[in-house]
Amino acid sequence: MRPLIGLFLIAVSMALAGSVPIKTLVFSTATSTSYVEMIPQRPMNLTAFTLCMRVATELSGQREIILFAYRTGSYDELNVWRELDGRLSFYMAGDPVLFKVPELAALQTHLCVTWDSTSGLAALFLDGKRSLSKIYRKGHTVRAGGRVILGQDPDSFLGSFDEQQSFVGEICDVNMWDVVLADSVIQGMFAGKREPRGNVFDWESTELRINGDVEVAIREL
């Protein structure tokens, strides 16, 4: 049976059983060549956003790990990292904002990052629980015209990857909105609700371009 046909039949059987089938990306080994490009559904000139994903990794405490990278020709417009010391951070064309939170591990975590330019308020959500707020890049705008990838940190527009920063583990359900969602909405998504769908990235419909050794599977959410 061809792989795509097999994935389709699995998704249909899950839907008939009442569960939610979802694509998941498995990065099995550290490389400087494997990544997934996500094609946004609207230009990414953003003055606010909510970015969510489900992520698991066993690289606890060993090195820094890139979780999400959006780069234009000259800048890292929005990068989300697991730092060497276990903190989570995101960078927007400059120094990061960092959060001391429970470390990512082999058990899947629902992670959301929120930011608003007008107030500068930045926060994280882990499994529906909200961090404290920090003030970050007040008045800033994320610029359009770049490329979004999972699995690697591009030091140029789409290249200059470093194996020691690559993601190893599983990522799925990556969604992004051009607004800050209410706490209750994020908590509902952690619990499995599928609305509202992302208007910048909607995991169920966003085009994914697979490069290198990345496995795409269907599993039940």
PDB file of C-alpha atoms in Angstrom:
ATOM      1  CA  MET A   1       0.000   0.000   0.000  1.00  0.00           C
ATOM      2  CA  ARG A   2       1.346   3.432  -0.881  1.00  0.00           C
ATOM      3  CA  PRO A   3       2.232   5.546   2.222  1.00  0.00           C
ATOM      4  CA  LEU A   4      -0.129   8.459   1.434  1.00  0.00           C
ATOM      5  CA  ILE A   5      -3.048   6.104   0.808  1.00  0.00           C
ATOM      6  CA  GLY A   6      -2.269   4.348   4.085  1.00  0.00           C
ATOM      7  CA  LEU A   7      -2.265   7.646   5.998  1.00  0.00           C
ATOM      8  CA  PHE A   8      -5.576   8.617   4.383  1.00  0.00           C
ATOM      9  CA  LEU A   9      -7.228   5.321   5.361  1.00  0.00           C
ATOM     10  CA  ILE A  10      -5.962   5.674   8.941  1.00  0.00           C
ATOM     11  CA  ALA A  11      -7.407   9.199   9.131  1.00  0.00           C
ATOM     12  CA  VAL A  12     -10.778   8.015   7.823  1.00  0.00           C
ATOM     13  CA  SER A  13     -10.954   5.162  10.348  1.00  0.00           C
ATOM     14  CA  MET A  14     -10.142   7.542  13.210  1.00  0.00           C
ATOM     15  CA  ALA A  15     -12.807   9.996  12.085  1.00  0.00           C
ATOM     16  CA  LEU A  16     -15.412   7.227  11.951  1.00  0.00           C
ATOM     17  CA  ALA A  17     -14.405   6.206  15.488  1.00  0.00           C
ATOM     18  CA  GLY A  18     -15.066   9.748  16.758  1.00  0.00           C
ATOM     19  CA  SER A  19     -11.418  10.645  17.478  1.00  0.00           C
ATOM     20  CA  VAL A  20      -9.457  13.509  15.918  1.00  0.00           C
ATOM     21  CA  PRO A  21      -6.746  12.444  13.450  1.00  0.00           C
ATOM     22  CA  ILE A  22      -3.793  14.795  13.289  1.00  0.00           C
ATOM     23  CA  LYS A  23      -0.531  14.952  11.338  1.00  0.00           C
ATOM     24  CA  THR A  24       2.615  14.702  13.446  1.00  0.00           C
ATOM     25  CA  LEU A  25       6.250  15.303  12.521  1.00  0.00           C
ATOM     26  CA  VAL A  26       8.966  13.050  13.927  1.00  0.00           C
ATOM     27  CA  PHE A  27      12.583  14.261  13.770  1.00  0.00           C
ATOM     28  CA  SER A  28      14.502  11.119  14.741  1.00  0.00           C
ATOM     29  CA  THR A  29      18.104  12.341  14.691  1.00  0.00           C
ATOM     30  CA  ALA A  30      20.108  15.537  14.825  1.00  0.00           C
ATOM     31  CA  THR A  31      21.004  16.744  11.320  1.00  0.00           C
ATOM     32  CA  SER A  32      21.858  19.924   9.463  1.00  0.00           C
ATOM     33  CA  THR A  33      19.584  18.985   6.555  1.00  0.00           C
ATOM     34  CA  SER A  34      16.165  17.907   7.884  1.00  0.00           C
ATOM     35  CA  TYR A  35      13.431  20.512   8.269  1.00  0.00           C
ATOM     36  CA  VAL A  36       9.829  21.316   7.403  1.00  0.00           C
ATOM     37  CA  GLU A  37       8.830  24.596   5.789  1.00  0.00           C
ATOM     38  CA  MET A  38       5.360  25.933   6.667  1.00  0.00           C
ATOM     39  CA  ILE A  39       3.597  28.150   4.120  1.00  0.00           C
ATOM     40  CA  PRO A  40       1.641  30.950   5.872  1.00  0.00           C
ATOM     41  CA  GLN A  41      -1.964  31.628   4.944  1.00  0.00           C
ATOM     42  CA  ARG A  42      -1.506  35.403   5.155  1.00  0.00           C
ATOM     43  CA  PRO A  43       1.438  37.839   5.197  1.00  0.00           C
ATOM     44  CA  MET A  44       3.273  37.737   8.509  1.00  0.00           C
ATOM     45  CA  ASN A  45       3.410  41.439   9.316  1.00  0.00           C
ATOM     46  CA  LEU A  46       2.243  41.026  12.901  1.00  0.00           C
ATOM     47  CA  THR A  47       1.627  43.412  15.803  1.00  0.00           C
ATOM     48  CA  ALA A  48       0.242  40.589  17.967  1.00  0.00           C
ATOM     49  CA  PHE A  49       0.175  36.826  17.834  1.00  0.00           C
ATOM     50  CA  THR A  50      -0.588  33.551  19.547  1.00  0.00           C
ATOM     51  CA  LEU A  51       1.598  30.627  18.470  1.00  0.00           C
ATOM     52  CA  CYS A  52       0.765  27.121  19.743  1.00  0.00           C
ATOM     53  CA  MET A  53       2.218  23.666  19.220  1.00  0.00           C
ATOM     54  CA  ARG A  54       2.414  20.230  20.802  1.00  0.00           C
ATOM     55  CA  VAL A  55       6.017  19.193  21.349  1.00  0.00           C
ATOM     56  CA  ALA A  56       8.061  16.427  22.956  1.00  0.00           C
ATOM     57  CA  THR A  57      11.822  15.859  23.097  1.00  0.00           C
ATOM     58  CA  GLU A  58      14.291  13.762  25.053  1.00  0.00           C
ATOM     59  CA  LEU A  59      17.130  16.287  24.664  1.00  0.00           C
ATOM     60  CA  SER A  60      16.594  17.555  28.184  1.00  0.00           C
ATOM     61  CA  GLY A  61      19.477  19.694  29.450  1.00  0.00           C
ATOM     62  CA  GLN A  62      21.900  18.605  26.719  1.00  0.00           C
ATOM     63  CA  ARG A  63      21.852  21.615  24.403  1.00  0.00           C
ATOM     64  CA  GLU A  64      19.689  24.415  23.053  1.00  0.00           C
ATOM     65  CA  ILE A  65      16.882  23.400  20.690  1.00  0.00           C
ATOM     66  CA  ILE A  66      15.057  25.447  18.058  1.00  0.00           C
ATOM     67  CA  LEU A  67      11.267  24.958  18.188  1.00  0.00           C
ATOM     68  CA  PHE A  68      10.070  27.490  15.575  1.00  0.00           C
ATOM     69  CA  ALA A  69      11.990  29.777  13.224  1.00  0.00           C
ATOM     70  CA  TYR A  70      10.745  32.660  11.065  1.00  0.00           C
ATOM     71  CA  ARG A  71      13.500  34.517   9.239  1.00  0.00           C
ATOM     72  CA  THR A  72      13.520  37.271   6.620  1.00  0.00           C
ATOM     73  CA  GLY A  73      16.577  38.094   4.550  1.00  0.00           C
ATOM     74  CA  SER A  74      18.427  39.862   7.372  1.00  0.00           C
ATOM     75  CA  TYR A  75      16.691  39.080  10.659  1.00  0.00           C
ATOM     76  CA  ASP A  76      15.366  36.310  12.880  1.00  0.00           C
ATOM     77  CA  GLU A  77      11.882  37.808  13.007  1.00  0.00           C
ATOM     78  CA  LEU A  78      10.465  35.232  15.439  1.00  0.00           C
ATOM     79  CA  ASN A  79      12.391  32.303  16.873  1.00  0.00           C
ATOM     80  CA  VAL A  80      11.242  30.094  19.752  1.00  0.00           C
ATOM     81  CA  TRP A  81      13.938  28.199  21.684  1.00  0.00           C
ATOM     82  CA  ARG A  82      14.508  25.732  24.471  1.00  0.00           C
ATOM     83  CA  GLU A  83      17.662  27.228  25.970  1.00  0.00           C
ATOM     84  CA  LEU A  84      20.632  25.231  27.274  1.00  0.00           C
ATOM     85  CA  ASP A  85      19.509  25.802  30.881  1.00  0.00           C
ATOM     86  CA  GLY A  86      15.971  24.591  30.126  1.00  0.00           C
ATOM     87  CA  ARG A  87      14.297  27.989  29.963  1.00  0.00           C
ATOM     88  CA  LEU A  88      11.964  28.748  27.051  1.00  0.00           C
ATOM     89  CA  SER A  89      12.479  31.923  25.065  1.00  0.00           C
ATOM     90  CA  PHE A  90      11.491  33.767  21.959  1.00  0.00           C
ATOM     91  CA  TYR A  91      13.466  36.290  19.947  1.00  0.00           C
ATOM     92  CA  MET A  92      12.120  39.017  17.672  1.00  0.00           C
ATOM     93  CA  ALA A  93      14.951  40.683  15.714  1.00  0.00           C
ATOM     94  CA  GLY A  94      17.047  41.187  18.829  1.00  0.00           C
ATOM     95  CA  ASP A  95      17.530  40.059  22.406  1.00  0.00           C
ATOM     96  CA  PRO A  96      15.132  37.420  23.771  1.00  0.00           C
ATOM     97  CA  VAL A  97      12.497  37.303  26.442  1.00  0.00           C
ATOM     98  CA  LEU A  98      13.083  34.253  28.667  1.00  0.00           C
ATOM     99  CA  PHE A  99      10.824  32.224  30.941  1.00  0.00           C
ATOM    100  CA  LYS A 100      11.822  29.792  33.662  1.00  0.00           C
ATOM    101  CA  VAL A 101       9.270  26.998  33.305  1.00  0.00           C
ATOM    102  CA  PRO A 102       9.193  23.188  33.663  1.00  0.00           C
ATOM    103  CA  GLU A 103      11.505  21.638  31.084  1.00  0.00           C
ATOM    104  CA  LEU A 104      10.222  20.044  27.913  1.00  0.00           C
ATOM    105  CA  ALA A 105      10.595  16.264  27.996  1.00  0.00           C
ATOM    106  CA  ALA A 106       9.425  13.019  26.390  1.00  0.00           C
ATOM    107  CA  LEU A 107       5.857  13.589  27.594  1.00  0.00           C
ATOM    108  CA  GLN A 108       4.041  15.839  25.128  1.00  0.00           C
ATOM    109  CA  THR A 109       3.596  19.485  26.144  1.00  0.00           C
ATOM    110  CA  HIS A 110       1.038  21.897  24.708  1.00  0.00           C
ATOM    111  CA  LEU A 111       3.039  25.123  24.355  1.00  0.00           C
ATOM    112  CA  CYS A 112       1.686  28.548  23.436  1.00  0.00           C
ATOM    113  CA  VAL A 113       3.502  31.875  23.088  1.00  0.00           C
ATOM    114  CA  THR A 114       1.585  35.164  23.129  1.00  0.00           C
ATOM    115  CA  TRP A 115       2.710  38.741  22.467  1.00  0.00           C
ATOM    116  CA  ASP A 116       1.046  42.118  21.891  1.00  0.00           C
ATOM    117  CA  SER A 117       2.925  45.101  20.472  1.00  0.00           C
ATOM    118  CA  THR A 118       0.669  47.799  21.955  1.00  0.00           C
ATOM    119  CA  SER A 119       1.168  46.710  25.564  1.00  0.00           C
ATOM    120  CA  GLY A 120       4.375  44.749  25.101  1.00  0.00           C
ATOM    121  CA  LEU A 121       2.867  41.901  27.121  1.00  0.00           C
ATOM    122  CA  ALA A 122       4.510  38.537  26.457  1.00  0.00           C
ATOM    123  CA  ALA A 123       3.608  35.208  28.101  1.00  0.00           C
ATOM    124  CA  LEU A 124       3.852  31.443  27.746  1.00  0.00           C
ATOM    125  CA  PHE A 125       1.283  28.719  28.336  1.00  0.00           C
ATOM    126  CA  LEU A 126       2.327  25.155  29.176  1.00  0.00           C
ATOM    127  CA  ASP A 127      -0.495  22.614  29.202  1.00  0.00           C
ATOM    128  CA  GLY A 128      -3.025  25.394  29.738  1.00  0.00           C
ATOM    129  CA  LYS A 129      -1.149  27.052  32.616  1.00  0.00           C
ATOM    130  CA  ARG A 130      -0.097  30.674  32.070  1.00  0.00           C
ATOM    131  CA  SER A 131       3.275  32.105  33.003  1.00  0.00           C
ATOM    132  CA  LEU A 132       3.786  35.541  34.464  1.00  0.00           C
ATOM    133  CA  SER A 133       3.692  38.422  31.966  1.00  0.00           C
ATOM    134  CA  LYS A 134       6.830  40.205  30.776  1.00  0.00           C
ATOM    135  CA  ILE A 135       7.180  43.432  28.789  1.00  0.00           C
ATOM    136  CA  TYR A 136       8.977  42.807  25.497  1.00  0.00           C
ATOM    137  CA  ARG A 137       9.477  44.756  22.257  1.00  0.00           C
ATOM    138  CA  LYS A 138       6.699  47.275  22.882  1.00  0.00           C
ATOM    139  CA  GLY A 139       5.766  49.015  19.617  1.00  0.00           C
ATOM    140  CA  HIS A 140       7.550  46.424  17.450  1.00  0.00           C
ATOM    141  CA  THR A 141       6.148  44.853  14.267  1.00  0.00           C
ATOM    142  CA  VAL A 142       7.103  41.424  12.948  1.00  0.00           C
ATOM    143  CA  ARG A 143       7.933  41.917   9.287  1.00  0.00           C
ATOM    144  CA  ALA A 144       6.506  39.959   6.368  1.00  0.00           C
ATOM    145  CA  GLY A 145       8.393  38.334   3.509  1.00  0.00           C
ATOM    146  CA  GLY A 146      10.297  35.588   5.307  1.00  0.00           C
ATOM    147  CA  ARG A 147      10.133  31.812   5.573  1.00  0.00           C
ATOM    148  CA  VAL A 148       8.983  29.651   8.476  1.00  0.00           C
ATOM    149  CA  ILE A 149      10.652  26.345   9.260  1.00  0.00           C
ATOM    150  CA  LEU A 150      10.469  23.659  11.917  1.00  0.00           C
ATOM    151  CA  GLY A 151      13.518  21.639  12.880  1.00  0.00           C
ATOM    152  CA  GLN A 152      16.380  24.039  12.116  1.00  0.00           C
ATOM    153  CA  ASP A 153      17.645  27.544  12.938  1.00  0.00           C
ATOM    154  CA  PRO A 154      18.534  29.325   9.682  1.00  0.00           C
ATOM    155  CA  ASP A 155      21.452  31.751  10.018  1.00  0.00           C
ATOM    156  CA  SER A 156      20.734  32.922   6.490  1.00  0.00           C
ATOM    157  CA  PHE A 157      17.430  33.215   4.614  1.00  0.00           C
ATOM    158  CA  LEU A 158      17.051  29.438   4.374  1.00  0.00           C
ATOM    159  CA  GLY A 159      20.350  27.813   5.155  1.00  0.00           C
ATOM    160  CA  SER A 160      23.496  27.764   7.306  1.00  0.00           C
ATOM    161  CA  PHE A 161      21.947  25.178   9.618  1.00  0.00           C
ATOM    162  CA  ASP A 162      23.775  23.890  12.706  1.00  0.00           C
ATOM    163  CA  GLU A 163      23.194  20.249  13.650  1.00  0.00           C
ATOM    164  CA  GLN A 164      23.796  21.093  17.324  1.00  0.00           C
ATOM    165  CA  GLN A 165      20.770  23.421  17.319  1.00  0.00           C
ATOM    166  CA  SER A 166      18.441  21.154  15.347  1.00  0.00           C
ATOM    167  CA  PHE A 167      15.242  19.769  16.815  1.00  0.00           C
ATOM    168  CA  VAL A 168      15.028  16.083  17.734  1.00  0.00           C
ATOM    169  CA  GLY A 169      11.642  14.786  18.861  1.00  0.00           C
ATOM    170  CA  GLU A 170       8.026  15.219  17.806  1.00  0.00           C
ATOM    171  CA  ILE A 171       6.076  18.353  16.852  1.00  0.00           C
ATOM    172  CA  CYS A 172       2.453  18.654  15.784  1.00  0.00           C
ATOM    173  CA  ASP A 173      -0.613  20.903  15.909  1.00  0.00           C
ATOM    174  CA  VAL A 174       1.309  24.095  15.089  1.00  0.00           C
ATOM    175  CA  ASN A 175      -1.218  26.912  14.812  1.00  0.00           C
ATOM    176  CA  MET A 176      -0.829  30.686  14.761  1.00  0.00           C
ATOM    177  CA  TRP A 177      -3.205  33.641  15.030  1.00  0.00           C
ATOM    178  CA  ASP A 178      -2.623  37.365  14.441  1.00  0.00           C
ATOM    179  CA  VAL A 179      -4.225  38.203  17.799  1.00  0.00           C
ATOM    180  CA  VAL A 180      -3.668  37.281  21.442  1.00  0.00           C
ATOM    181  CA  LEU A 181      -6.214  34.601  22.295  1.00  0.00           C
ATOM    182  CA  ALA A 182      -8.017  34.634  25.633  1.00  0.00           C
ATOM    183  CA  ASP A 183      -6.604  32.412  28.369  1.00  0.00           C
ATOM    184  CA  SER A 184      -9.780  30.333  28.366  1.00  0.00           C
ATOM    185  CA  VAL A 185      -9.469  29.666  24.626  1.00  0.00           C
ATOM    186  CA  ILE A 186      -5.877  28.440  24.996  1.00  0.00           C
ATOM    187  CA  GLN A 187      -6.899  26.244  27.918  1.00  0.00           C
ATOM    188  CA  GLY A 188      -9.691  24.782  25.766  1.00  0.00           C
ATOM    189  CA  MET A 189      -7.237  23.951  22.983  1.00  0.00           C
ATOM    190  CA  PHE A 190      -4.975  22.170  25.470  1.00  0.00           C
ATOM    191  CA  ALA A 191      -8.032  20.090  26.426  1.00  0.00           C
ATOM    192  CA  GLY A 192      -8.571  19.134  22.768  1.00  0.00           C
ATOM    193  CA  LYS A 193     -10.979  21.733  21.347  1.00  0.00           C
ATOM    194  CA  ARG A 194     -10.284  22.411  17.670  1.00  0.00           C
ATOM    195  CA  GLU A 195     -11.703  25.936  17.441  1.00  0.00           C
ATOM    196  CA  PRO A 196     -10.798  28.637  16.611  1.00  0.00           C
ATOM    197  CA  ARG A 197      -8.525  27.568  13.772  1.00  0.00           C
ATOM    198  CA  GLY A 198      -5.363  29.583  13.140  1.00  0.00           C
ATOM    199  CA  ASN A 199      -5.573  32.332  10.528  1.00  0.00           C
ATOM    200  CA  VAL A 200      -1.797  32.563   9.966  1.00  0.00           C
ATOM    201  CA  PHE A 201      -1.149  28.823  10.271  1.00  0.00           C
ATOM    202  CA  ASP A 202      -3.899  26.208  10.547  1.00  0.00           C
ATOM    203  CA  TRP A 203      -2.267  22.818  11.088  1.00  0.00           C
ATOM    204  CA  GLU A 204      -5.157  21.012   9.408  1.00  0.00           C
ATOM    205  CA  SER A 205      -4.782  22.897   6.118  1.00  0.00           C
ATOM    206  CA  THR A 206      -1.388  24.682   6.040  1.00  0.00           C
ATOM    207  CA  GLU A 207       0.978  23.417   3.341  1.00  0.00           C
ATOM    208  CA  LEU A 208       4.030  21.596   4.739  1.00  0.00           C
ATOM    209  CA  ARG A 209       7.155  21.100   2.626  1.00  0.00           C
ATOM    210  CA  ILE A 210       9.203  18.197   3.968  1.00  0.00           C
ATOM    211  CA  ASN A 211      12.979  18.200   3.540  1.00  0.00           C
ATOM    212  CA  GLY A 212      15.370  15.458   4.610  1.00  0.00           C
ATOM    213  CA  ASP A 213      14.760  12.774   7.215  1.00  0.00           C
ATOM    214  CA  VAL A 214      11.418  13.827   8.724  1.00  0.00           C
ATOM    215  CA  GLU A 215       8.641  11.276   9.155  1.00  0.00           C
ATOM    216  CA  VAL A 216       5.019  12.394   8.754  1.00  0.00           C
ATOM    217  CA  ALA A 217       2.474  10.196  10.529  1.00  0.00           C
ATOM    218  CA  ILE A 218      -1.185  10.344  11.502  1.00  0.00           C
ATOM    219  CA  ARG A 219      -2.144   9.785  15.128  1.00  0.00           C
ATOM    220  CA  GLU A 220      -5.160  10.313  17.334  1.00  0.00           C
ATOM    221  CA  LEU A 221      -5.501  13.501  19.384  1.00  0.00           C
TER     222      LEU A 221
END
